[in-house]
Every structure is written in structure tokens, then in C-alpha cells.
mmCIF file of C-alpha atoms in Angstrom:
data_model
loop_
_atom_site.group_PDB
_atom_site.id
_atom_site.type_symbol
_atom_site.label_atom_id
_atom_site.label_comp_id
_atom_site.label_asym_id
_atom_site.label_seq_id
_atom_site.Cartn_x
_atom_site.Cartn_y
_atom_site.Cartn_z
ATOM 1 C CA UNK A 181 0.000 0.000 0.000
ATOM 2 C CA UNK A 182 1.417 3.483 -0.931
ATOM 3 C CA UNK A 183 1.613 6.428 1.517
ATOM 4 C CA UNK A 184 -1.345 8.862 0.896
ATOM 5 C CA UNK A 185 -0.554 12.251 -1.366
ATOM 6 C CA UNK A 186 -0.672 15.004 1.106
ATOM 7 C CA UNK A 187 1.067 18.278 0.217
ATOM 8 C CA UNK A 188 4.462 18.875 1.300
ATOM 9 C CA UNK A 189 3.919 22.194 3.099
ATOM 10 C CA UNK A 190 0.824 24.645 3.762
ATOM 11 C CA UNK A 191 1.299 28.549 5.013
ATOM 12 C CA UNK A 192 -1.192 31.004 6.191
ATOM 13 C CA UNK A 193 -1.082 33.953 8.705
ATOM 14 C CA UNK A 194 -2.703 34.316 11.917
ATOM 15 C CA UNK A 195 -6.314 33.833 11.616
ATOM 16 C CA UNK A 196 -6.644 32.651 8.271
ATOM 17 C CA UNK A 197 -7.976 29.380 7.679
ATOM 18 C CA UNK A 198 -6.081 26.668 5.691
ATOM 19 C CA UNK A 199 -6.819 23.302 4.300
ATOM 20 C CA UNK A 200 -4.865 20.155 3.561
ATOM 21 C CA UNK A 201 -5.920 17.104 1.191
ATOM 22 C CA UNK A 202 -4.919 13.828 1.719
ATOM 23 C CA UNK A 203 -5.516 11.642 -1.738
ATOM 24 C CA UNK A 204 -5.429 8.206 -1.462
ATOM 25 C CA UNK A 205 -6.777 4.636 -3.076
ATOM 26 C CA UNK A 206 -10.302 3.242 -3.613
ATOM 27 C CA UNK A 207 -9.059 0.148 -1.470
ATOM 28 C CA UNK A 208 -8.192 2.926 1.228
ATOM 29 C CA UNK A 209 -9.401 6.258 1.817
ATOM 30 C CA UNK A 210 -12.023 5.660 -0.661
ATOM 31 C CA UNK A 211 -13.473 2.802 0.604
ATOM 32 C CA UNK A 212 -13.499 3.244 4.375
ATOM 33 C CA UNK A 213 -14.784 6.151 6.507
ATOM 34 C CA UNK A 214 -11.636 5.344 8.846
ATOM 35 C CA UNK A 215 -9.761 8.346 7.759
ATOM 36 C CA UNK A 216 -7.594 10.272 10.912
ATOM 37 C CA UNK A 217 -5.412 13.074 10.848
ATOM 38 C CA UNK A 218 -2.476 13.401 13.545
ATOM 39 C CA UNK A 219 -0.421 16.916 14.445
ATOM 40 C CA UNK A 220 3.099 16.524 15.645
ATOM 41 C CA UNK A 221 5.304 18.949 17.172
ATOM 42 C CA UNK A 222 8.932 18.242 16.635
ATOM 43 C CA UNK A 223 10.121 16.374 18.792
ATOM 44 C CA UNK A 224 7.408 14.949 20.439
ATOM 45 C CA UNK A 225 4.816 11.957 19.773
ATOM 46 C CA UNK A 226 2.073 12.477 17.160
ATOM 47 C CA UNK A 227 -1.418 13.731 18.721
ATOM 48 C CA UNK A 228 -5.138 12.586 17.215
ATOM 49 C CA UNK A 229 -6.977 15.544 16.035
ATOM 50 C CA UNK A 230 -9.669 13.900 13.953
ATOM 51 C CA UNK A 231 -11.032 10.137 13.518
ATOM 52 C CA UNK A 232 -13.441 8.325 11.428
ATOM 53 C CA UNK A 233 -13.407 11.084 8.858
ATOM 54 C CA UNK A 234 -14.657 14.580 10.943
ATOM 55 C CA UNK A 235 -15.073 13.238 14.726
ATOM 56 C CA UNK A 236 -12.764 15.284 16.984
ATOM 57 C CA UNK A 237 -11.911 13.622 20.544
ATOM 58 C CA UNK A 238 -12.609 15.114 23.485
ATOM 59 C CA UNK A 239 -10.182 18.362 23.962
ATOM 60 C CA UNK A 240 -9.143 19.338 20.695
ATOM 61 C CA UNK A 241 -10.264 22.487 19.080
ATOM 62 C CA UNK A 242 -13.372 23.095 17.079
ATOM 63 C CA UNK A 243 -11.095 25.117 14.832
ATOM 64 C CA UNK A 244 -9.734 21.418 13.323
ATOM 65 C CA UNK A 245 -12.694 20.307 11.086
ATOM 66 C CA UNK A 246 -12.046 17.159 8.438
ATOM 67 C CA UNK A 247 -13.943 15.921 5.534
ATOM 68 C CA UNK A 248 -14.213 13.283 2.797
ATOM 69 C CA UNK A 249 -15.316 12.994 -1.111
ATOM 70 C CA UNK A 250 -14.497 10.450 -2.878
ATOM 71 C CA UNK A 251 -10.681 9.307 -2.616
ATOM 72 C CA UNK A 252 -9.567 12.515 -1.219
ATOM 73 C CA UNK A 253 -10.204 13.275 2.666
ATOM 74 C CA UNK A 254 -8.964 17.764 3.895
ATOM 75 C CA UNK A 255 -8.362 19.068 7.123
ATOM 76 C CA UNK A 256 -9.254 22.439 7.651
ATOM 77 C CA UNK A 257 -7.854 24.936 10.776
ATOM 78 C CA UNK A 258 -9.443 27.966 10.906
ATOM 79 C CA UNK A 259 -8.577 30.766 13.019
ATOM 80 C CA UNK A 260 -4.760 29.205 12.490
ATOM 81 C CA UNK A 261 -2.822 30.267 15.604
ATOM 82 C CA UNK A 262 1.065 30.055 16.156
ATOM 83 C CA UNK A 263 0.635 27.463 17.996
ATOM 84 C CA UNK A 264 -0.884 25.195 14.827
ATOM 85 C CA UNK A 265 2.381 25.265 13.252
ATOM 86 C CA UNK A 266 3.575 21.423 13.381
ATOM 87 C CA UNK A 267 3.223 18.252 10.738
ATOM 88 C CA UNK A 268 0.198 16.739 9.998
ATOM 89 C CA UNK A 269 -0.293 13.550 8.916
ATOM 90 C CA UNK A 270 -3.697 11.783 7.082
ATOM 91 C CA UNK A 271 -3.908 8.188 7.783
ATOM 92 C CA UNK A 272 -6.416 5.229 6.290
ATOM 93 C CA UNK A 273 -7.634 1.800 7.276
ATOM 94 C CA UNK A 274 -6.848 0.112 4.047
ATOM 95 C CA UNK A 275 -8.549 -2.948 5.035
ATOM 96 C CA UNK A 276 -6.788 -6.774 6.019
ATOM 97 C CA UNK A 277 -6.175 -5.161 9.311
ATOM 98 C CA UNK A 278 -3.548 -2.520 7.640
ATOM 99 C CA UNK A 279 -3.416 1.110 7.718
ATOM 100 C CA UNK A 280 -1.477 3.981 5.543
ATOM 101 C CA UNK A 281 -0.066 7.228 6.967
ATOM 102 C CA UNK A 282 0.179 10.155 4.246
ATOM 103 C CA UNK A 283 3.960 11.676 3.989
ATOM 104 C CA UNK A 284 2.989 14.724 5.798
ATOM 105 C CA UNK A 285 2.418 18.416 5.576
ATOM 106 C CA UNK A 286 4.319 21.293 7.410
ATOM 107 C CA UNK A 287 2.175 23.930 8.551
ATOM 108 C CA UNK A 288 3.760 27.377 8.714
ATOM 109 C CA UNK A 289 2.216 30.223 10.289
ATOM 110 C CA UNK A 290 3.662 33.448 8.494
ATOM 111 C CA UNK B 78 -4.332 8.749 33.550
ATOM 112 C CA UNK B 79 -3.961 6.685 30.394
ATOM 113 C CA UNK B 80 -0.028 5.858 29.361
ATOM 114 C CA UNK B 81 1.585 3.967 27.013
ATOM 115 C CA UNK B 82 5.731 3.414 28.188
ATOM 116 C CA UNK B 83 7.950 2.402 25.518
ATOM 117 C CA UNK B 84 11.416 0.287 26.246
ATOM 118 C CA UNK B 85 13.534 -1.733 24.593
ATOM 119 C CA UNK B 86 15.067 0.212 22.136
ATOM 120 C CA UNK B 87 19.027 0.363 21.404
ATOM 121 C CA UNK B 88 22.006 -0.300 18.923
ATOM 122 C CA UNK B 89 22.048 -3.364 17.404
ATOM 123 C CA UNK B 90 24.007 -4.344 14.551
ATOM 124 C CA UNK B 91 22.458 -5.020 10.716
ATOM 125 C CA UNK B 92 20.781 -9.068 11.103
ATOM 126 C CA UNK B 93 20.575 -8.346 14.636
ATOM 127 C CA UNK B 94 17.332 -9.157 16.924
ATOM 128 C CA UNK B 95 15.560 -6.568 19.417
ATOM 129 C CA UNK B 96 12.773 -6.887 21.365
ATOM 130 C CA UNK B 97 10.358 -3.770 22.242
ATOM 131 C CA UNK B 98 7.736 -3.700 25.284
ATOM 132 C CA UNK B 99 5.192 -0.578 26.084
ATOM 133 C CA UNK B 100 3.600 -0.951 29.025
ATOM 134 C CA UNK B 101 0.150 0.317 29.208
ATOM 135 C CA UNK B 102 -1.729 2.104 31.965
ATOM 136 C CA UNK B 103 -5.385 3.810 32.619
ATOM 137 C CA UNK B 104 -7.754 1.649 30.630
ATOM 138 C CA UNK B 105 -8.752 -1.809 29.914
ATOM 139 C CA UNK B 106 -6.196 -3.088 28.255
ATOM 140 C CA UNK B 107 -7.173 -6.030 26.552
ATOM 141 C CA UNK B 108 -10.663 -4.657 25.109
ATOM 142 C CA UNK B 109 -8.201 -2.455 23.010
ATOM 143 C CA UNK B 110 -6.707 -3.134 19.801
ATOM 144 C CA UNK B 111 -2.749 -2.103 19.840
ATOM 145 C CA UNK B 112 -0.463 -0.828 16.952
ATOM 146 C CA UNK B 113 3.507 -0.324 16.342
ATOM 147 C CA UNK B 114 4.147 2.854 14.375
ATOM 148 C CA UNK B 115 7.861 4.183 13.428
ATOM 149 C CA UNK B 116 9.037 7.658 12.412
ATOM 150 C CA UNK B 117 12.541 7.413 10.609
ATOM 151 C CA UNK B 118 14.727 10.594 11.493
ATOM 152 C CA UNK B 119 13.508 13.385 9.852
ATOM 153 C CA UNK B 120 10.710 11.076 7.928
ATOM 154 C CA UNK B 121 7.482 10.470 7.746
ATOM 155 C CA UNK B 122 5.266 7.784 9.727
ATOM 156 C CA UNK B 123 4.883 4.574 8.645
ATOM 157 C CA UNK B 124 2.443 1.737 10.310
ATOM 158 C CA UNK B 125 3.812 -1.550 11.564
ATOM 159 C CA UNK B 126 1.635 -4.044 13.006
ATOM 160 C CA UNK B 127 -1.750 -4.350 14.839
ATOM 161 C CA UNK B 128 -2.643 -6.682 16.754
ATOM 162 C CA UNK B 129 -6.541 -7.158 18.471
ATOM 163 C CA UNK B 130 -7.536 -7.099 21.781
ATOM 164 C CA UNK B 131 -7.196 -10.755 22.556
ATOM 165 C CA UNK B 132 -4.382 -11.233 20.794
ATOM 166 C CA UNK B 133 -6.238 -13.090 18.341
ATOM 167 C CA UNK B 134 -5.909 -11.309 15.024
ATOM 168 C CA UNK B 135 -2.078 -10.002 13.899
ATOM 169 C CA UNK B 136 -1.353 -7.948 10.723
ATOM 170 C CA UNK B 137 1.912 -6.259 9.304
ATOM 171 C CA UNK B 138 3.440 -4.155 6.912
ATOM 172 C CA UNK B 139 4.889 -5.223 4.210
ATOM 173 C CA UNK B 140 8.026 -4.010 4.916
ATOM 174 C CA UNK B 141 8.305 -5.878 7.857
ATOM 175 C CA UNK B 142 6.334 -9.069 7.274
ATOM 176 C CA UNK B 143 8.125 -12.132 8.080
ATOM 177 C CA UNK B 144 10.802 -10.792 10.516
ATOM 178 C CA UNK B 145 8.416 -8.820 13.114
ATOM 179 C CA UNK B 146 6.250 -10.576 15.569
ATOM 180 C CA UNK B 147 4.052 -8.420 17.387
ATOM 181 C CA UNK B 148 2.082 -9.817 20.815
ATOM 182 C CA UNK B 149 0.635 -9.030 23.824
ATOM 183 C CA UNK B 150 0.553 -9.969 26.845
ATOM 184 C CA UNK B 151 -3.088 -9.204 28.738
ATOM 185 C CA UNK B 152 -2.340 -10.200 32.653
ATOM 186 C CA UNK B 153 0.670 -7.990 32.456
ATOM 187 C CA UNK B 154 -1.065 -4.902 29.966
ATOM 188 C CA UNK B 155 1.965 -4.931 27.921
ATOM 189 C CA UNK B 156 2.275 -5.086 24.530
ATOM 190 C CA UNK B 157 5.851 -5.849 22.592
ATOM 191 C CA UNK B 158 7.433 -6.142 19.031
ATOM 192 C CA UNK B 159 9.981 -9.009 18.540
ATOM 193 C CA UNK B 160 12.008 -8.247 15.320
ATOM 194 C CA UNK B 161 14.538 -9.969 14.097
ATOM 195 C CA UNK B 162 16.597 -9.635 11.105
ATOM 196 C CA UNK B 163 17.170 -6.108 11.298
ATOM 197 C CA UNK B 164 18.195 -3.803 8.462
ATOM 198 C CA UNK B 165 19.367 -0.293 8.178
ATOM 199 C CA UNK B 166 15.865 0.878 7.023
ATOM 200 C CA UNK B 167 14.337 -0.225 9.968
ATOM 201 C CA UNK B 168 16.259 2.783 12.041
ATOM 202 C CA UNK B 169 13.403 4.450 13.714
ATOM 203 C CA UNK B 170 11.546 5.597 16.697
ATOM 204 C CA UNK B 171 8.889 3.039 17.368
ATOM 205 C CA UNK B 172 5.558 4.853 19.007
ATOM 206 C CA UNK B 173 3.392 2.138 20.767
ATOM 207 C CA UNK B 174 -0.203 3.272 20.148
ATOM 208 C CA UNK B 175 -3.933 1.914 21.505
ATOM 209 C CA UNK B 176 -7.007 2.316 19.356
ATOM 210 C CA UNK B 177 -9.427 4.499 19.622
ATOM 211 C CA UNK B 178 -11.983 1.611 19.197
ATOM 212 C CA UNK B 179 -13.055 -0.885 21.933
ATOM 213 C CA UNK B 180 -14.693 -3.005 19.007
ATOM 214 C CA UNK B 181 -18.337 -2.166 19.321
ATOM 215 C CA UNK B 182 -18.255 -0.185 15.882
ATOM 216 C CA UNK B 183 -15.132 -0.601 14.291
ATOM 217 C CA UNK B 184 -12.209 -3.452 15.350
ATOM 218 C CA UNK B 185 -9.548 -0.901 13.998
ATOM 219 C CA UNK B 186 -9.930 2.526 13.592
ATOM 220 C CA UNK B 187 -7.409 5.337 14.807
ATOM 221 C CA UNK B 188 -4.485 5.966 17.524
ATOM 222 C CA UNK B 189 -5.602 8.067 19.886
ATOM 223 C CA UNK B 190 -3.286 7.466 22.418
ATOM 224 C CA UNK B 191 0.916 7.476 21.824
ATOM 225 C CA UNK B 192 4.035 6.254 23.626
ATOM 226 C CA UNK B 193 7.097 8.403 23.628
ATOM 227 C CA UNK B 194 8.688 6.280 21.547
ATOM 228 C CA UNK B 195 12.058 4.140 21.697
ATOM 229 C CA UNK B 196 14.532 4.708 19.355
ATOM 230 C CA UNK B 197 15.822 1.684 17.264
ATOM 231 C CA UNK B 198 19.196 2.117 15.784
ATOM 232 C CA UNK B 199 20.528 -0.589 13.318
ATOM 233 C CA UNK B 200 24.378 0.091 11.972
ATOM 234 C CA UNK B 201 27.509 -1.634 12.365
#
């Protein structure tokens, strides 16, 4: 299974909102509505910020909203603050128990 | 709280063997599907194995099919990665993560809770 598309890098300033795609498979993203999205500070462990497509656990922002059509699943932040800046990563359930992480995006807050 | 604690990880040398544990804290353990996930310096993530609740139901990468062995064991909430074989490519830090999912709606979903992760260093 091949990593998901995600662009390499997303900027906006202070308030603005941004989006990121995430393209994948039919036999992943595409099929299954098992899409998350992780943020990850450098140096520290990756953090879930949306699951099964546009479900956001218990303490992260409403500002992180997530969607689906088709083959490609976006993240949107809006309202980005400094403190958004970090990688985010798509991932898919791509069935057989298996899962595919997207090569990640840096967010940059101008 | 809920914690995942990683251990286990080191230099070994290329063909080498090392075994990981994460010990696991805060929930039920064993209604909890568990994954391996690795971050190569300055890479990406990459999935590694699942394993279910029971212990019942394994699944890998491709990349490291046939020379990982992931388990758990339930009385002691601790879950580990035996690989052997080890390759240059397989230089990571290993994150220990528990599904989101206790099984009612989904058996595997997403990782909602991460170890610190262990690094694994293979080189001669």
C-alpha cells in the first residue's frame, strides 16, 4: 500500500484558515470512513486531532474540522494560531487489518 | 491517567534481533486493539503491526512481514514487538499506540493514544 498524497507544506497567517488534502486509493481512503489526521510537534509523539473522517476527541479544538469525497479526505484549521504550526499527517484503514499514513504536511504560520 | 511506556530500544548491529515492550496504563487493556508505528529521522510515519484485543488477530506491513512478531501480553497490559533480522531501514523511533476503538463499531480505527517512543538504531 502506498503512503497517501498530502502536500508537502501549507502557510497562512494568523487567523486565516487553511486546508490540507490527503488523496489516497479506492481500497483505502475511498473505501473506508476510517480516515484520521495526527499533528506533531517536533520532537514529540504524534497527537489525534480527527477520527473516522470529521469526529474530533474530546479536547481538541473546534477550529480542526475534516472531511471526505471520494478518494480525497482535507483538514481544515481555521482561526490558524502560532501554535498550529507542526506536521500533519492523514492516515487510512486500508482494510486486512492494515493502515497507511500520508507523507505529511508542514504547517507554517507566516 | 492513560499511558503507554515504551522500552527496549538500542544499537544493534544489521541481522541483529531486538525486542520492544510498552507498558500500558489507565484503561482496559485487553478490550483495546494495539499498533507499532515508526518515524525514521527526519521522515514520515509509517504503520507496523496491529494486533486485536485478545491477541487473536495479527497484521503487518509489508516491509516488515516475516521478521516482526508483534504480541501481547493481557495479565501484564503490555504489549511488545519481537524483530529480528534487522536492516538499516528499519532505524526508527517506534511509538506504541492503543485504538481508539473498543470493538463495538469498528475493530480498527485510529491511535488516539501514543508512547514516547524508543529509538531503534541498526548500523555496524
Amino acid at each position: 500500500q502506498s503512503a497517501l498524497t498530502q502536500p508537502a507544506s501549507v502557510s497562512g497567517s494568523p487567523g486565516q484558515s487553511i486546508t490540507i488534502s490527503c488523496t489516497g486509493t479506492s481500497s483505502a481512503v475511498g473505501t473506508y470512513n476510517l480516515v484520521s489526521w495526527y499533528q506533531q510537534h517536533p520532537g514529540k509523539a504524534p497527537k489525534l486531532m480527527i477520527y473516522e473522517v470529521s469526529k474530533r476527541p474530546s479536547g481538541v479544538s473546534n477550529r480542526f474540522s475534516a472531511s471526505k469525497s471520494g478518494n480525497t479526505a482535507s483538514l481544515t484549521i481555521s482561526g490558524l494560531q502560532a501554535e498550529d504550526e507542526a506536521d500533519y499527517y492523514c492516515s487510512s484503514y486500508a482494510g486486512s487489518g492494515t493502515f497507511v499514513f500520508g507523507i505529511g504536511t508542514r504547517v507554517t504560520v507566516l | 491517567e492513560v499511558q503507554l511506556l515504551e522500552s527496549g530500544g538500542g544499537l544493534v548491529q544489521p541481522g541483529g534481533s531486538l525486542t520492544l515492550s510498552c507498558a500500558a496504563s489507565g484503561f482496559t487493556f485487553s478490550t483495546y486493539a494495539m499498533s507499532w508505528v515508526r518515524q525514521a529521522p527526519g521522515k514520515g510515519l509509517e504503520w507496523v503491526s496491529v494486533i486485536s484485543g485478545r491477541g487473536g488477530s495479527t497484521y503487518y506491513a509489508a516491509s516488515v512481514k516475516g521478521r516482526f512478531t508483534i504480541s501481547r501480553d493481557n495479565s501484564r497490559n503490555t504489549l511488545y514487538l519481537q524483530m529480528n533480522s534487522l536492516r538499516a531501514e528499519d532505524t526508527a523511533v517506534y511509538y506504541c499506540t492503543k485504538d481508539i476503538s473498543s470493538g463495538t463499531s469498528y475493530t480498527y480505527d485510529a491511535f488516539d493514544i501514543w508512547g514516547q517512543g524508543t529509538m531503534v538504531t541498526v548500523s555496524s
